Amino acid sequence: MINIVLADDHELVRDGIKALLEDQKDIVVIDEASNGKEALEVLERTKPDLLIVDIRMPELNGIEVVTEVSKKHKNVKTLVLSMHDSEEYVVQAIQAGADGYLLKGASKDEFLKALTKVASGGKYFTGDVSAIIMNNFVNGNATTTPKKESVTDPFHLTKREKQILSLVLQLKNNKVIAEELQISKRTAEVHRFNLMKKLDVKNIMELSNKAKEYQLI
Amino acid sequence: MINIVLADDHELVRDGIKALLEDQKDIVVIDEASNGKEALEVLERTKPDLLIVDIRMPELNGIEVVTEVSKKHKNVKTLVLSMHDSEEYVVQAIQAGADGYLLKGASKDEFLKALTKVASGGKYFTGDVSAIIMNNFVNGNATTTPKKESVTDPFHLTKREKQILSLVLQLKNNKVIAEELQISKRTAEVHRFNLMKKLDVKNIMELSNKAKEYQLI
DNA sequence: ACAAAACTAAGTATTTTTACTTAATTTAAG
DNA sequence: CTTAAATTAAGTAAAAATACTTAGTTTTGT
């Protein structure tokens, strides 16, 4: 039996998911939350097998929730739902430790497939995203071989530089980057400068294009 | 008995609405459509009392569907659903002849209230719509006709602004934009500034996110 | 334990962006 | 033809990015 908690601020979406799961004998929605903070409270109480969490919610967003779950509820799988097929969102979901990512427009079949895969310990990332993301990682996840790593890291970026690169490609400015990484703005500036130098680019446009060309993120 | 047709490209949302209406004895969902064109076809066949239609759909968007329904199916009430509490969308819905407008985040109570009101010949518009209507009609914006561009261009960007937006989203700086459009750098700067103001964003990151959210480019 | 690499954050300076306004000219709509 | 809207480009000023360097501290590798 798979016990599920739903976290989404739209009641229609929660109802839709419950309706979709109604005839699944081995899957049951045991509780719901309508914001991120409530989601964590509900998790604490009910200890489900799997959390389905919308990426955008009040109080805490889905990424923040998944980050907390990864730290404090290692037995709970997380499946992130999003309206948008956004590469940034996918990257953020993976970085936060999500076990899956799905678009709200997904079919019932795909939805169930994702649920089942994730509940049984696998990963499920929707459609076109999987191929892109599996070639990339930011914090040096040990799931890939060293050979693969050297192919995907031709510029020998450090761990911190990869983090900075990811945030810069999300168009975050130095102030925001500093806040998120809890470093000084001057530190963020220097990492950014070093990054541009390593990649031999002059501006953000060239940086973005090179990142895409070499599939750095 | 109120016969309803649902038009929304997300199965989850359709399922959610059906679940919400399951225990309403006098309301029944008789058919569904997943795009605008299909919605009109289904309407032709089933002649429901009320159409619930998402504002953004493939083939024909919700505004276009409502416009057609107002012309050709005068007995069918229309309730427009939207993710965004957007003044532009509300005005367009009204101008197209919609009987109601509701956010997808509305509560079950509000949803049922809207359905009942609209089905019985009344109007139901969510939130601060009265204020919005007063603001718009007093300022003489009431006479424009609904167009496809209005849904895809809720911010009323000019031709030049769209060009600038496209180039900015390609991360080109003002010097490059000026060269490509053969205008002064100062001109590019002002267009860019006006763009940020229209979209109510503070930086490139917010601009990019909003562009994706509203599918502006 | 030690050395190398990475990270951190300060310094000064130049360039670009953002902010906001004003106003002339061109284009589009009625 | 007239008016409104859009486009153009100038002004001043603050903030941020870029450029480059130096140097102390922390982390990692041998």
Tab-separated table of C-alpha atoms (C1' of nucleotides) in Angstrom:
chain	number	residue	atom	x	y	z
A	1	MET	CA	0.000	0.000	0.000
A	2	ILE	CA	1.416	3.369	-0.991
A	3	ASN	CA	0.444	6.205	1.309
A	4	ILE	CA	0.483	9.585	-0.352
A	5	VAL	CA	0.314	13.182	0.826
A	6	LEU	CA	-0.734	15.875	-1.652
A	7	ALA	CA	0.595	19.415	-1.422
A	8	ASP	CA	-0.932	21.912	-3.836
A	9	ASP	CA	-2.613	25.244	-3.195
A	10	HIS	CA	-5.297	24.545	-5.808
A	11	GLU	CA	-8.099	22.399	-4.499
A	12	LEU	CA	-9.083	21.517	-8.076
A	13	VAL	CA	-5.694	19.971	-8.696
A	14	ARG	CA	-5.785	18.003	-5.435
A	15	ASP	CA	-9.287	16.796	-6.253
A	16	GLY	CA	-8.152	15.887	-9.745
A	17	ILE	CA	-5.290	13.799	-8.426
A	18	LYS	CA	-7.549	12.073	-5.903
A	19	ALA	CA	-10.075	11.308	-8.632
A	20	LEU	CA	-7.321	9.899	-10.784
A	21	LEU	CA	-6.149	7.615	-7.968
A	22	GLU	CA	-9.581	6.559	-6.833
A	23	ASP	CA	-9.574	3.212	-8.600
A	24	GLN	CA	-5.967	2.350	-7.756
A	25	LYS	CA	-6.220	-0.335	-5.106
A	26	ASP	CA	-2.724	-0.018	-3.739
A	27	ILE	CA	-2.463	3.762	-3.671
A	28	VAL	CA	-4.232	5.952	-1.138
A	29	VAL	CA	-4.176	9.674	-0.478
A	30	ILE	CA	-3.989	9.913	3.288
A	31	ASP	CA	-3.719	13.658	3.715
A	32	GLU	CA	-3.409	17.014	1.958
A	33	ALA	CA	-1.812	20.409	2.389
A	34	SER	CA	-2.451	23.701	0.645
A	35	ASN	CA	0.893	25.360	1.291
A	36	GLY	CA	4.480	24.399	1.855
A	37	LYS	CA	4.603	24.919	5.572
A	38	GLU	CA	1.470	22.847	6.084
A	39	ALA	CA	2.974	20.156	3.881
A	40	LEU	CA	5.903	19.710	6.251
A	41	GLU	CA	3.566	19.647	9.262
A	42	VAL	CA	1.382	17.008	7.645
A	43	LEU	CA	4.473	14.957	6.740
A	44	GLU	CA	5.671	15.058	10.327
A	45	ARG	CA	2.358	13.632	11.486
A	46	THR	CA	1.445	11.116	8.845
A	47	LYS	CA	4.822	9.832	7.563
A	48	PRO	CA	3.636	8.858	4.073
A	49	ASP	CA	5.606	6.860	1.522
A	50	LEU	CA	5.405	9.582	-1.065
A	51	LEU	CA	4.763	13.316	-1.256
A	52	ILE	CA	3.314	14.879	-4.371
A	53	VAL	CA	4.197	18.552	-4.219
A	54	ASP	CA	3.416	21.501	-6.463
A	55	ILE	CA	6.505	23.530	-7.279
A	56	ARG	CA	4.760	26.849	-6.594
A	57	MET	CA	2.994	27.265	-3.286
A	58	PRO	CA	2.604	29.912	-0.620
A	59	GLU	CA	4.587	29.813	2.628
A	60	LEU	CA	7.250	27.457	1.291
A	61	ASN	CA	7.562	26.573	-2.371
A	62	GLY	CA	7.912	23.021	-3.611
A	63	ILE	CA	11.681	23.169	-3.900
A	64	GLU	CA	12.061	24.279	-0.296
A	65	VAL	CA	9.738	21.520	0.825
A	66	VAL	CA	11.672	18.888	-1.111
A	67	THR	CA	14.930	20.160	0.345
A	68	GLU	CA	13.565	19.753	3.858
A	69	VAL	CA	12.162	16.322	3.089
A	70	SER	CA	15.503	15.156	1.692
A	71	LYS	CA	17.219	16.172	4.913
A	72	LYS	CA	14.711	15.112	7.537
A	73	HIS	CA	12.498	12.425	5.984
A	74	LYS	CA	14.822	10.206	4.038
A	75	ASN	CA	12.195	7.488	3.678
A	76	VAL	CA	9.711	9.795	1.936
A	77	LYS	CA	9.861	9.950	-1.828
A	78	THR	CA	9.028	13.239	-3.517
A	79	LEU	CA	7.367	13.902	-6.844
A	80	VAL	CA	7.339	17.532	-7.961
A	81	LEU	CA	4.460	18.842	-10.067
A	82	SER	CA	4.783	21.881	-12.261
A	83	MET	CA	2.673	23.697	-14.797
A	84	HIS	CA	5.715	24.649	-16.837
A	85	ASP	CA	8.240	22.534	-18.653
A	86	SER	CA	10.976	24.700	-17.254
A	87	GLU	CA	14.551	23.532	-17.317
A	88	GLU	CA	15.377	25.692	-14.307
A	89	TYR	CA	12.607	24.093	-12.296
A	90	VAL	CA	13.799	20.622	-13.220
A	91	VAL	CA	17.360	21.424	-12.244
A	92	GLN	CA	16.181	22.903	-8.968
A	93	ALA	CA	14.042	19.861	-8.262
A	94	ILE	CA	16.959	17.521	-8.829
A	95	GLN	CA	19.319	19.649	-6.770
A	96	ALA	CA	16.812	19.657	-3.934
A	97	GLY	CA	16.737	15.852	-4.010
A	98	ALA	CA	13.409	15.172	-5.722
A	99	ASP	CA	12.719	11.646	-6.949
A	100	GLY	CA	10.535	12.794	-9.795
A	101	TYR	CA	9.220	15.718	-11.784
A	102	LEU	CA	5.983	15.824	-13.751
A	103	LEU	CA	3.932	18.363	-15.607
A	104	LYS	CA	0.356	18.993	-14.572
A	105	GLY	CA	-0.645	18.386	-18.167
A	106	ALA	CA	0.603	14.800	-18.026
A	107	SER	CA	-1.793	12.008	-18.938
A	108	LYS	CA	-3.243	9.663	-16.320
A	109	ASP	CA	-1.042	6.869	-17.627
A	110	GLU	CA	2.111	8.915	-17.287
A	111	PHE	CA	1.054	10.080	-13.878
A	112	LEU	CA	0.545	6.545	-12.593
A	113	LYS	CA	3.770	5.420	-14.193
A	114	ALA	CA	5.653	8.183	-12.413
A	115	LEU	CA	4.005	7.391	-9.084
A	116	THR	CA	4.752	3.707	-9.311
A	117	LYS	CA	8.342	4.235	-10.421
A	118	VAL	CA	9.094	6.710	-7.658
A	119	ALA	CA	7.288	4.737	-4.950
A	120	SER	CA	9.369	1.681	-5.787
A	121	GLY	CA	12.623	3.558	-5.398
A	122	GLY	CA	13.244	4.719	-8.956
A	123	LYS	CA	13.317	8.149	-10.515
A	124	TYR	CA	10.867	9.627	-12.951
A	125	PHE	CA	11.439	12.875	-14.809
A	126	THR	CA	9.013	13.856	-17.467
A	127	GLY	CA	9.595	13.439	-21.186
A	128	ASP	CA	12.150	15.600	-22.875
A	129	VAL	CA	13.773	16.612	-19.661
A	130	SER	CA	15.247	13.263	-18.747
A	131	ALA	CA	17.820	13.070	-21.496
A	132	ILE	CA	19.025	16.596	-20.865
A	133	ILE	CA	19.246	16.366	-17.115
A	134	MET	CA	20.841	12.961	-16.879
A	135	ASN	CA	23.858	14.375	-18.633
A	136	ASN	CA	24.188	17.090	-16.103
A	137	PHE	CA	24.678	17.562	-12.432
A	138	VAL	CA	25.848	20.430	-10.316
A	139	ASN	CA	26.965	19.250	-6.944
A	140	GLY	CA	29.092	16.366	-8.130
A	141	ASN	CA	26.638	13.539	-7.623
A	142	ALA	CA	28.474	10.265	-7.619
A	143	THR	CA	26.053	8.464	-9.870
A	144	THR	CA	28.055	8.982	-13.051
A	145	THR	CA	31.394	7.469	-14.063
A	146	PRO	CA	34.544	9.601	-14.016
A	147	LYS	CA	34.831	9.219	-17.792
A	148	LYS	CA	31.391	10.707	-18.196
A	149	GLU	CA	32.337	13.457	-15.810
A	150	SER	CA	35.354	14.523	-17.834
A	151	VAL	CA	33.253	14.656	-20.961
A	152	THR	CA	30.702	16.879	-19.312
A	153	ASP	CA	33.227	19.094	-17.537
A	154	PRO	CA	35.739	20.176	-20.140
A	155	PHE	CA	36.444	23.448	-18.323
A	156	HIS	CA	37.354	21.895	-14.990
A	157	LEU	CA	34.851	23.929	-13.072
A	158	THR	CA	35.008	23.641	-9.312
A	159	LYS	CA	31.988	22.654	-7.285
A	160	ARG	CA	31.351	26.224	-6.297
A	161	GLU	CA	31.756	27.448	-9.857
A	162	LYS	CA	29.154	24.990	-11.050
A	163	GLN	CA	26.784	26.274	-8.411
A	164	ILE	CA	27.433	29.854	-9.484
A	165	LEU	CA	26.992	28.896	-13.135
A	166	SER	CA	23.644	27.294	-12.453
A	167	LEU	CA	22.379	30.364	-10.638
A	168	VAL	CA	23.755	32.771	-13.224
A	169	LEU	CA	21.997	30.795	-15.949
A	170	GLN	CA	18.813	31.241	-13.978
A	171	LEU	CA	19.502	34.933	-14.492
A	172	LYS	CA	19.988	35.621	-10.823
A	173	ASN	CA	22.065	38.643	-9.983
A	174	ASN	CA	25.012	38.663	-7.606
A	175	LYS	CA	22.956	39.854	-4.685
A	176	VAL	CA	20.546	36.932	-4.987
A	177	ILE	CA	23.350	34.432	-5.612
A	178	ALA	CA	25.157	35.648	-2.507
A	179	GLU	CA	22.002	35.262	-0.431
A	180	GLU	CA	21.265	31.784	-1.693
A	181	LEU	CA	24.780	30.465	-1.223
A	182	GLN	CA	25.271	32.448	1.995
A	183	ILE	CA	28.446	34.094	0.799
A	184	SER	CA	29.475	37.695	0.317
A	185	LYS	CA	28.403	39.508	-2.813
A	186	ARG	CA	32.074	40.191	-3.534
A	187	THR	CA	32.730	36.447	-3.365
A	188	ALA	CA	29.939	35.780	-5.833
A	189	GLU	CA	31.404	38.442	-8.108
A	190	VAL	CA	34.816	36.824	-8.098
A	191	HIS	CA	33.475	33.337	-8.771
A	192	ARG	CA	31.470	34.799	-11.605
A	193	PHE	CA	34.509	36.539	-12.993
A	194	ASN	CA	36.584	33.351	-12.769
A	195	LEU	CA	33.799	31.423	-14.473
A	196	MET	CA	33.684	33.856	-17.400
A	197	LYS	CA	37.444	33.594	-17.711
A	198	LYS	CA	37.473	29.793	-17.680
A	199	LEU	CA	34.763	29.629	-20.289
A	200	ASP	CA	36.382	32.427	-22.266
A	201	VAL	CA	33.238	34.472	-22.630
A	202	LYS	CA	32.579	38.187	-22.379
A	203	ASN	CA	28.991	38.354	-21.193
A	204	ILE	CA	25.946	36.438	-20.041
A	205	MET	CA	24.754	35.715	-23.541
A	206	GLU	CA	27.995	34.031	-24.525
A	207	LEU	CA	28.031	32.199	-21.207
A	208	SER	CA	24.530	30.860	-21.745
A	209	ASN	CA	25.274	29.805	-25.293
A	210	LYS	CA	28.466	28.041	-24.267
A	211	ALA	CA	26.712	26.278	-21.413
A	212	LYS	CA	24.137	24.984	-23.883
A	213	GLU	CA	26.757	24.086	-26.462
A	214	TYR	CA	28.745	22.032	-23.967
A	215	GLN	CA	25.675	20.972	-22.013
A	216	LEU	CA	27.187	22.286	-18.816
A	217	ILE	CA	23.827	22.595	-17.041
B	1	MET	CA	-30.782	19.500	-13.883
B	2	ILE	CA	-27.795	21.545	-15.058
B	3	ASN	CA	-25.865	19.927	-17.895
B	4	ILE	CA	-22.236	21.003	-18.071
B	5	VAL	CA	-19.449	20.681	-20.595
B	6	LEU	CA	-15.842	21.070	-19.411
B	7	ALA	CA	-13.142	22.502	-21.643
B	8	ASP	CA	-9.612	22.399	-20.270
B	9	ASP	CA	-6.435	20.921	-21.692
B	10	HIS	CA	-5.333	19.571	-18.298
B	11	GLU	CA	-6.938	16.263	-17.417
B	12	LEU	CA	-6.157	16.856	-13.736
B	13	VAL	CA	-8.231	20.003	-13.707
B	14	ARG	CA	-11.154	18.330	-15.490
B	15	ASP	CA	-10.974	15.429	-13.044
B	16	GLY	CA	-10.838	17.864	-10.167
B	17	ILE	CA	-13.945	19.664	-11.310
B	18	LYS	CA	-15.791	16.400	-11.831
B	19	ALA	CA	-14.804	15.238	-8.375
B	20	LEU	CA	-15.982	18.513	-6.929
B	21	LEU	CA	-19.380	18.151	-8.628
B	22	GLU	CA	-19.831	14.457	-7.912
B	23	ASP	CA	-22.130	14.907	-4.970
B	24	GLN	CA	-24.183	17.696	-6.521
B	25	LYS	CA	-27.489	16.073	-7.396
B	26	ASP	CA	-28.664	18.682	-9.865
B	27	ILE	CA	-25.396	19.234	-11.713
B	28	VAL	CA	-23.902	16.755	-14.160
B	29	VAL	CA	-20.853	16.883	-16.400
B	30	ILE	CA	-22.098	15.457	-19.683
B	31	ASP	CA	-18.991	15.865	-21.807
B	32	GLU	CA	-15.440	17.205	-21.959
B	33	ALA	CA	-13.031	18.825	-24.402
B	34	SER	CA	-9.279	19.293	-24.222
B	35	ASN	CA	-8.982	22.177	-26.676
B	36	GLY	CA	-11.039	25.070	-27.939
B	37	LYS	CA	-11.990	23.641	-31.283
B	38	GLU	CA	-13.157	20.417	-29.691
B	39	ALA	CA	-15.122	22.452	-27.157
B	40	LEU	CA	-17.205	24.025	-29.921
B	41	GLU	CA	-17.750	20.637	-31.570
B	42	VAL	CA	-18.897	19.104	-28.313
B	43	LEU	CA	-21.208	22.064	-27.711
B	44	GLU	CA	-22.767	21.605	-31.130
B	45	ARG	CA	-23.578	18.003	-30.286
B	46	THR	CA	-24.592	18.093	-26.666
B	47	LYS	CA	-26.158	21.545	-26.178
B	48	PRO	CA	-25.393	21.873	-22.462
B	49	ASP	CA	-26.768	24.525	-20.145
B	50	LEU	CA	-23.307	25.728	-19.185
B	51	LEU	CA	-19.751	25.600	-20.478
B	52	ILE	CA	-16.803	25.798	-18.116
B	53	VAL	CA	-13.839	26.854	-20.203
B	54	ASP	CA	-10.163	27.404	-19.428
B	55	ILE	CA	-8.912	30.712	-20.750
B	56	ARG	CA	-5.753	29.187	-22.238
B	57	MET	CA	-6.154	26.184	-24.509
B	58	PRO	CA	-4.692	24.939	-27.754
B	59	GLU	CA	-6.539	25.343	-31.054
B	60	LEU	CA	-8.862	28.101	-29.819
B	61	ASN	CA	-8.363	29.858	-26.526
B	62	GLY	CA	-11.126	30.387	-23.997
B	63	ILE	CA	-11.906	33.912	-25.093
B	64	GLU	CA	-12.413	32.821	-28.695
B	65	VAL	CA	-14.632	29.964	-27.564
B	66	VAL	CA	-16.752	32.296	-25.431
B	67	THR	CA	-17.063	34.724	-28.309
B	68	GLU	CA	-18.357	31.949	-30.560
B	69	VAL	CA	-20.728	30.685	-27.905
B	70	SER	CA	-22.148	34.178	-27.373
B	71	LYS	CA	-22.898	34.417	-31.066
B	72	LYS	CA	-24.138	30.965	-31.890
B	73	HIS	CA	-25.335	29.381	-28.665
B	74	LYS	CA	-27.211	32.082	-26.858
B	75	ASN	CA	-28.792	29.582	-24.471
B	76	VAL	CA	-25.423	28.337	-23.206
B	77	LYS	CA	-23.923	30.094	-20.218
B	78	THR	CA	-20.146	30.391	-20.039
B	79	LEU	CA	-17.850	30.383	-17.037
B	80	VAL	CA	-14.204	31.178	-17.739
B	81	LEU	CA	-11.471	29.627	-15.605
B	82	SER	CA	-8.022	31.132	-15.280
B	83	MET	CA	-4.871	30.521	-13.316
B	84	HIS	CA	-4.152	34.224	-13.124
B	85	ASP	CA	-6.071	36.996	-11.422
B	86	SER	CA	-5.298	39.134	-14.433
B	87	GLU	CA	-7.177	42.335	-15.090
B	88	GLU	CA	-6.576	41.938	-18.802
B	89	TYR	CA	-8.105	38.482	-18.818
B	90	VAL	CA	-11.161	39.544	-16.831
B	91	VAL	CA	-11.884	42.432	-19.170
B	92	GLN	CA	-11.479	40.223	-22.199
B	93	ALA	CA	-13.809	37.615	-20.723
B	94	ILE	CA	-16.484	40.214	-20.087
B	95	GLN	CA	-16.113	41.743	-23.523
B	96	ALA	CA	-16.385	38.316	-25.113
B	97	GLY	CA	-19.709	37.829	-23.377
B	98	ALA	CA	-18.775	35.470	-20.558
B	99	ASP	CA	-21.271	34.999	-17.754
B	100	GLY	CA	-18.595	34.376	-15.186
B	101	TYR	CA	-14.894	34.320	-14.429
B	102	LEU	CA	-13.194	32.243	-11.766
B	103	LEU	CA	-9.701	31.444	-10.647
B	104	LYS	CA	-8.550	27.840	-10.585
B	105	GLY	CA	-7.533	28.417	-6.992
B	106	ALA	CA	-11.096	29.177	-5.914
B	107	SER	CA	-12.613	27.191	-3.073
B	108	LYS	CA	-15.255	24.532	-3.665
B	109	ASP	CA	-17.859	26.790	-2.092
B	110	GLU	CA	-17.017	29.665	-4.381
B	111	PHE	CA	-16.957	27.348	-7.353
B	112	LEU	CA	-20.441	26.007	-6.644
B	113	LYS	CA	-21.725	29.491	-5.918
B	114	ALA	CA	-20.437	30.688	-9.273
B	115	LEU	CA	-21.937	27.694	-11.111
B	116	THR	CA	-25.315	28.118	-9.515
B	117	LYS	CA	-25.420	31.853	-10.060
B	118	VAL	CA	-24.430	31.601	-13.701
B	119	ALA	CA	-26.714	28.639	-14.425
B	120	SER	CA	-29.677	30.588	-13.081
B	121	GLY	CA	-29.031	33.511	-15.391
B	122	GLY	CA	-26.855	35.670	-13.180
B	123	LYS	CA	-23.229	36.744	-13.465
B	124	TYR	CA	-20.338	35.734	-11.282
B	125	PHE	CA	-16.903	37.333	-11.441
B	126	THR	CA	-14.285	36.563	-8.856
B	127	GLY	CA	-12.613	38.895	-6.436
B	128	ASP	CA	-12.220	42.560	-7.102
B	129	VAL	CA	-13.893	42.477	-10.465
B	130	SER	CA	-16.299	45.271	-9.650
B	131	ALA	CA	-13.377	47.591	-9.078
B	132	ILE	CA	-11.711	46.365	-12.235
B	133	ILE	CA	-14.843	46.914	-14.304
B	134	MET	CA	-15.313	50.420	-12.939
B	135	ASN	CA	-11.690	51.272	-13.569
B	136	ASN	CA	-11.768	50.057	-17.141
B	137	PHE	CA	-15.116	51.287	-18.280
B	138	VAL	CA	-14.733	54.688	-16.699
B	139	ASN	CA	-11.412	55.043	-18.497
B	140	GLY	CA	-13.056	54.202	-21.792
B	141	ASN	CA	-11.399	50.883	-22.501
B	142	ALA	CA	-14.673	49.077	-22.950
B	143	THR	CA	-15.042	49.044	-26.710
B	144	THR	CA	-12.186	46.826	-27.869
B	145	THR	CA	-13.053	43.477	-29.402
B	146	PRO	CA	-11.531	40.243	-28.163
B	147	LYS	CA	-8.672	38.987	-30.298
B	148	LYS	CA	-6.372	36.042	-30.159
B	149	GLU	CA	-3.491	38.435	-29.606
B	150	SER	CA	-5.107	39.670	-26.436
B	151	VAL	CA	-4.697	36.355	-24.727
B	152	THR	CA	-1.195	35.875	-26.027
B	153	ASP	CA	-0.399	39.542	-25.390
B	154	PRO	CA	-1.981	40.451	-22.091
B	155	PHE	CA	0.507	43.284	-21.526
B	156	HIS	CA	-0.219	45.105	-24.775
B	157	LEU	CA	3.361	45.128	-25.930
B	158	THR	CA	4.058	47.137	-29.043
B	159	LYS	CA	5.773	45.617	-32.053
B	160	ARG	CA	9.081	47.140	-31.089
B	161	GLU	CA	8.748	46.057	-27.477
B	162	LYS	CA	8.220	42.469	-28.574
B	163	GLN	CA	11.355	42.659	-30.670
B	164	ILE	CA	13.288	44.037	-27.710
B	165	LEU	CA	11.832	41.382	-25.417
B	166	SER	CA	12.901	38.610	-27.756
B	167	LEU	CA	16.455	39.924	-27.908
B	168	VAL	CA	16.634	40.532	-24.173
B	169	LEU	CA	15.489	36.959	-23.545
B	170	GLN	CA	18.362	35.851	-25.771
B	171	LEU	CA	20.514	37.663	-23.182
B	172	LYS	CA	21.743	40.258	-25.625
B	173	ASN	CA	22.921	43.498	-24.108
B	174	ASN	CA	21.785	46.935	-25.184
B	175	LYS	CA	24.750	47.509	-27.452
B	176	VAL	CA	24.005	44.330	-29.430
B	177	ILE	CA	20.269	45.014	-29.479
B	178	ALA	CA	20.911	48.521	-30.821
B	179	GLU	CA	23.163	47.159	-33.558
B	180	GLU	CA	20.718	44.494	-34.609
B	181	LEU	CA	17.705	46.792	-34.716
B	182	GLN	CA	19.736	49.694	-36.104
B	183	ILE	CA	18.656	52.063	-33.373
B	184	SER	CA	20.513	54.056	-30.774
B	185	LYS	CA	21.647	52.348	-27.602
B	186	ARG	CA	19.687	54.926	-25.618
B	187	THR	CA	16.563	53.932	-27.559
B	188	ALA	CA	17.123	50.270	-26.746
B	189	GLU	CA	17.552	51.254	-23.100
B	190	VAL	CA	14.258	53.096	-23.000
B	191	HIS	CA	12.336	50.280	-24.704
B	192	ARG	CA	13.859	47.888	-22.218
B	193	PHE	CA	12.909	50.100	-19.331
B	194	ASN	CA	9.343	50.433	-20.627
B	195	LEU	CA	9.147	46.667	-21.058
B	196	MET	CA	10.185	46.044	-17.462
B	197	LYS	CA	7.601	48.527	-16.311
B	198	LYS	CA	4.780	47.002	-18.385
B	199	LEU	CA	5.573	43.531	-17.129
B	200	ASP	CA	6.068	44.847	-13.613
B	201	VAL	CA	9.433	43.154	-13.096
B	202	LYS	CA	12.640	44.331	-11.511
B	203	ASN	CA	15.299	42.419	-13.365
B	204	ILE	CA	16.082	40.030	-16.167
B	205	MET	CA	15.315	36.966	-14.113
B	206	GLU	CA	11.797	38.106	-13.320
B	207	LEU	CA	11.339	39.197	-16.916
B	208	SER	CA	12.359	35.785	-18.192
B	209	ASN	CA	10.133	33.966	-15.746
B	210	LYS	CA	7.141	36.130	-16.548
B	211	ALA	CA	7.706	35.716	-20.264
B	212	LYS	CA	7.636	31.951	-19.803
B	213	GLU	CA	4.686	32.013	-17.465
B	214	TYR	CA	2.595	34.019	-19.947
B	215	GLN	CA	4.236	32.440	-22.988
B	216	LEU	CA	5.083	35.832	-24.405
B	217	ILE	CA	7.703	34.690	-26.903
C	1	DA	C1'	51.473	16.684	8.345
C	2	DC	C1'	52.102	19.427	4.559
C	3	DA	C1'	51.282	21.412	0.140
C	4	DA	C1'	48.103	22.575	-3.351
C	5	DA	C1'	43.724	23.964	-4.611
C	6	DA	C1'	39.574	26.134	-3.597
C	7	DC	C1'	37.006	29.519	-1.300
C	8	DT	C1'	36.505	33.718	0.652
C	9	DA	C1'	36.344	38.812	0.593
C	10	DA	C1'	38.614	43.048	0.394
C	11	DG	C1'	40.699	46.854	-2.744
C	12	DT	C1'	40.233	50.304	-7.072
C	13	DA	C1'	38.386	51.443	-11.520
C	14	DT	C1'	35.622	51.231	-15.855
C	15	DT	C1'	31.513	49.931	-18.211
C	16	DT	C1'	26.795	48.801	-18.369
C	17	DT	C1'	22.232	48.658	-16.572
C	18	DT	C1'	18.569	50.629	-14.342
C	19	DA	C1'	15.770	54.559	-13.182
C	20	DC	C1'	13.182	58.288	-14.612
C	21	DT	C1'	12.087	62.164	-17.368
C	22	DT	C1'	11.476	65.193	-21.387
C	23	DA	C1'	10.654	66.062	-26.056
C	24	DA	C1'	10.943	65.734	-31.213
C	25	DT	C1'	9.752	62.782	-35.043
C	26	DT	C1'	7.464	59.064	-37.308
C	27	DT	C1'	3.785	55.899	-37.853
C	28	DA	C1'	-0.847	54.308	-37.389
C	29	DA	C1'	-5.683	54.892	-36.643
C	30	DG	C1'	-9.946	57.333	-37.254
D	1	DC	C1'	-6.171	65.571	-42.582
D	2	DT	C1'	-5.876	65.274	-37.676
D	3	DT	C1'	-4.962	63.039	-33.548
D	4	DA	C1'	-3.067	59.452	-30.825
D	5	DA	C1'	0.330	56.126	-30.228
D	6	DA	C1'	4.770	54.509	-31.019
D	7	DT	C1'	9.480	55.266	-31.760
D	8	DT	C1'	13.352	57.687	-31.204
D	9	DA	C1'	17.113	59.724	-28.492
D	10	DA	C1'	18.749	63.042	-25.405
D	11	DG	C1'	19.456	64.409	-20.272
D	12	DT	C1'	21.135	63.188	-15.128
D	13	DA	C1'	22.086	59.882	-11.564
D	14	DA	C1'	22.383	55.545	-8.805
D	15	DA	C1'	23.227	50.723	-8.800
D	16	DA	C1'	25.197	46.713	-10.625
D	17	DA	C1'	28.381	44.239	-13.499
D	18	DT	C1'	32.805	43.614	-15.178
D	19	DA	C1'	37.773	43.816	-14.776
D	20	DC	C1'	41.706	42.708	-12.308
D	21	DT	C1'	44.438	42.085	-8.302
D	22	DT	C1'	45.889	40.771	-3.609
D	23	DA	C1'	45.765	37.972	0.338
D	24	DG	C1'	43.970	35.272	4.395
D	25	DT	C1'	41.392	31.031	5.491
D	26	DT	C1'	39.509	26.566	4.632
D	27	DT	C1'	39.320	22.318	2.302
D	28	DT	C1'	41.229	18.641	-0.245
D	29	DG	C1'	44.729	15.583	-1.912
D	30	DT	C1'	49.092	13.255	-1.324
